[in-house]
Amino acid sequence: METGGRRDGAEVSVEGVHGPRQLWVDEPEPRVRMADPVRRAAVRAVLIVSVTLIQAMVAFLCTLAGSWLAFPMVLSSVASTVVATWSVLDVWITRQVWKQRNGVVSEPSSSARQLRRERRRARRAARSAAREDARIRRRERREQGGRRVAEAEV
């Protein structure tokens, strides 16, 4: 085992740090954790596929042994294959739907980000319009109140 490029086991300076070299360096994981609905679908798919594979193996062994159970197992294996195919497709569909609904697209030109931006602009415009309307109403009330006082004096 080499330590810093020397065979005698002496400690060597690695980038200005004295001491033994680290064997393992933890780096942060760049991948984001899978969303809960997608994870649930993936776990479901793994379980269904594993049961289907076990079922197919039992059907094969029953066929080799000439057991009466071979035919029902083959039929159920075919049905399980259809279900397993759907469960794997369900993972993909669930992932796509979750991405579209929650806007997890890392591209700057993401349509989800654009929609959020547009919604924010609309909310800001609505708030500023409401503030402007309130300002106008207050100004009109003040003006009407001043006229009433002037009319009462006359």
Coordinates of C-alpha atoms in Angstrom, one line a residue:
M1 CA 0.0 0.0 0.0
E2 CA 1.4 3.4 -1.0
T3 CA 1.1 6.5 1.2
G4 CA 1.4 9.7 -0.8
G5 CA 3.6 8.2 -3.5
R6 CA 6.4 6.9 -1.1
R7 CA 7.0 3.2 -0.3
D8 CA 8.6 3.6 3.1
G9 CA 5.3 4.5 4.7
A10 CA 6.3 8.1 5.6
E11 CA 3.7 10.7 5.8
V12 CA 3.8 13.0 2.8
S13 CA 2.3 16.4 2.2
V14 CA -0.7 16.2 -0.1
E15 CA -1.7 19.6 -1.3
G16 CA -0.2 21.3 1.7
V17 CA -1.9 19.0 4.3
H18 CA 0.5 16.9 6.5
G19 CA -0.7 13.6 7.6
P20 CA -1.9 10.3 6.3
R21 CA -4.0 10.3 3.1
Q22 CA -7.7 9.6 3.5
L23 CA -8.8 6.3 2.2
W24 CA -12.4 7.4 1.7
V25 CA -13.7 10.9 0.9
D26 CA -17.4 11.5 1.1
E27 CA -18.8 13.6 -1.7
P28 CA -22.4 15.0 -1.7
E29 CA -24.7 13.0 -3.9
P30 CA -25.7 15.1 -6.9
R31 CA -28.9 13.1 -7.5
V32 CA -32.1 14.3 -6.0
R33 CA -34.2 11.9 -4.0
M34 CA -37.0 10.2 -5.9
A35 CA -40.5 11.7 -5.3
D36 CA -42.7 9.7 -2.9
P37 CA -45.4 8.7 -5.5
V38 CA -42.6 7.6 -7.9
R39 CA -40.9 5.6 -5.2
R40 CA -44.1 3.9 -4.2
A41 CA -44.7 2.9 -7.8
A42 CA -41.1 1.7 -8.2
V43 CA -41.4 -0.5 -5.0
R44 CA -44.7 -1.9 -6.3
A45 CA -43.1 -2.7 -9.7
V46 CA -40.1 -4.4 -8.1
L47 CA -42.4 -6.6 -5.9
I48 CA -44.7 -7.5 -8.8
V49 CA -41.8 -8.3 -11.2
S50 CA -40.0 -10.4 -8.6
V51 CA -43.2 -12.4 -7.9
T52 CA -43.7 -12.8 -11.7
L53 CA -40.2 -14.2 -12.1
I54 CA -40.6 -16.6 -9.2
Q55 CA -43.9 -17.7 -10.7
A56 CA -42.3 -18.2 -14.1
M57 CA -39.6 -20.3 -12.6
V58 CA -42.1 -22.5 -10.7
A59 CA -44.1 -22.9 -14.0
F60 CA -40.9 -24.0 -15.8
L61 CA -39.9 -26.5 -13.1
C62 CA -43.4 -27.9 -12.9
T63 CA -43.3 -28.3 -16.7
L64 CA -40.0 -30.2 -16.5
A65 CA -41.4 -32.4 -13.7
G66 CA -44.6 -33.1 -15.6
S67 CA -46.7 -31.9 -12.7
W68 CA -50.4 -31.2 -13.1
L69 CA -49.7 -27.7 -11.7
A70 CA -47.7 -26.7 -14.8
F71 CA -50.6 -25.6 -16.9
P72 CA -52.3 -23.3 -14.3
M73 CA -48.8 -21.9 -13.4
V74 CA -48.1 -21.1 -17.1
L75 CA -51.5 -19.3 -17.4
S76 CA -51.0 -17.3 -14.2
S77 CA -47.4 -16.5 -15.4
V78 CA -48.8 -15.0 -18.6
A79 CA -51.3 -12.9 -16.6
S80 CA -48.6 -11.8 -14.2
T81 CA -46.3 -10.8 -17.1
V82 CA -49.1 -8.4 -18.3
V83 CA -49.5 -7.0 -14.8
A84 CA -45.7 -6.7 -14.3
T85 CA -45.4 -4.8 -17.7
W86 CA -48.1 -2.4 -16.6
S87 CA -46.5 -1.8 -13.2
V88 CA -43.2 -0.9 -14.9
L89 CA -45.0 1.4 -17.2
D90 CA -46.8 2.9 -14.2
V91 CA -43.4 3.9 -12.7
W92 CA -42.5 5.7 -15.9
I93 CA -46.0 7.4 -16.2
T94 CA -46.0 8.4 -12.5
R95 CA -42.5 9.9 -12.9
Q96 CA -43.6 11.9 -16.0
V97 CA -46.8 13.2 -14.4
W98 CA -45.0 14.2 -11.2
K99 CA -42.4 16.1 -13.2
Q100 CA -45.1 17.9 -15.2
R101 CA -47.1 18.8 -12.1
N102 CA -44.2 19.9 -9.9
G103 CA -42.0 21.4 -12.6
V104 CA -38.8 19.5 -11.7
V105 CA -37.0 20.3 -14.9
S106 CA -33.5 21.6 -14.6
E107 CA -33.5 23.5 -17.9
P108 CA -33.8 27.3 -17.6
S109 CA -36.4 27.4 -20.4
S110 CA -38.6 25.0 -18.4
S111 CA -42.3 25.5 -19.2
A112 CA -43.1 25.0 -15.5
R113 CA -40.8 27.9 -14.5
Q114 CA -42.3 30.0 -17.2
L115 CA -45.8 29.3 -15.9
R116 CA -44.8 30.1 -12.4
R117 CA -43.3 33.4 -13.6
E118 CA -46.4 34.3 -15.4
R119 CA -48.6 33.5 -12.4
R120 CA -46.4 35.6 -10.2
R121 CA -46.6 38.5 -12.7
A122 CA -50.4 38.2 -12.8
R123 CA -50.7 38.1 -9.0
R124 CA -48.4 41.2 -8.8
A125 CA -50.5 43.0 -11.4
A126 CA -53.7 42.1 -9.6
R127 CA -52.3 43.4 -6.3
S128 CA -51.1 46.6 -7.8
A129 CA -54.5 47.1 -9.5
A130 CA -56.3 46.5 -6.2
R131 CA -54.0 49.0 -4.4
E132 CA -54.6 51.6 -7.2
D133 CA -58.4 51.1 -7.0
A134 CA -58.3 51.5 -3.2
R135 CA -56.2 54.7 -3.6
I136 CA -58.8 56.1 -6.1
R137 CA -61.7 55.2 -3.8
R138 CA -60.0 56.9 -0.8
R139 CA -59.3 60.0 -2.9
E140 CA -62.9 60.1 -4.1
R141 CA -64.2 59.7 -0.5
R142 CA -62.0 62.6 0.6
E143 CA -63.1 64.8 -2.2
Q144 CA -66.8 63.9 -1.6
G145 CA -66.4 64.5 2.1
G146 CA -64.9 68.0 1.4
R147 CA -67.8 68.8 -0.9
R148 CA -70.4 67.8 1.7
V149 CA -68.7 70.1 4.2
A150 CA -68.7 73.0 1.7
E151 CA -72.3 72.3 0.8
A152 CA -73.4 72.3 4.4
E153 CA -71.8 75.7 5.0
V154 CA -73.6 77.3 2.1

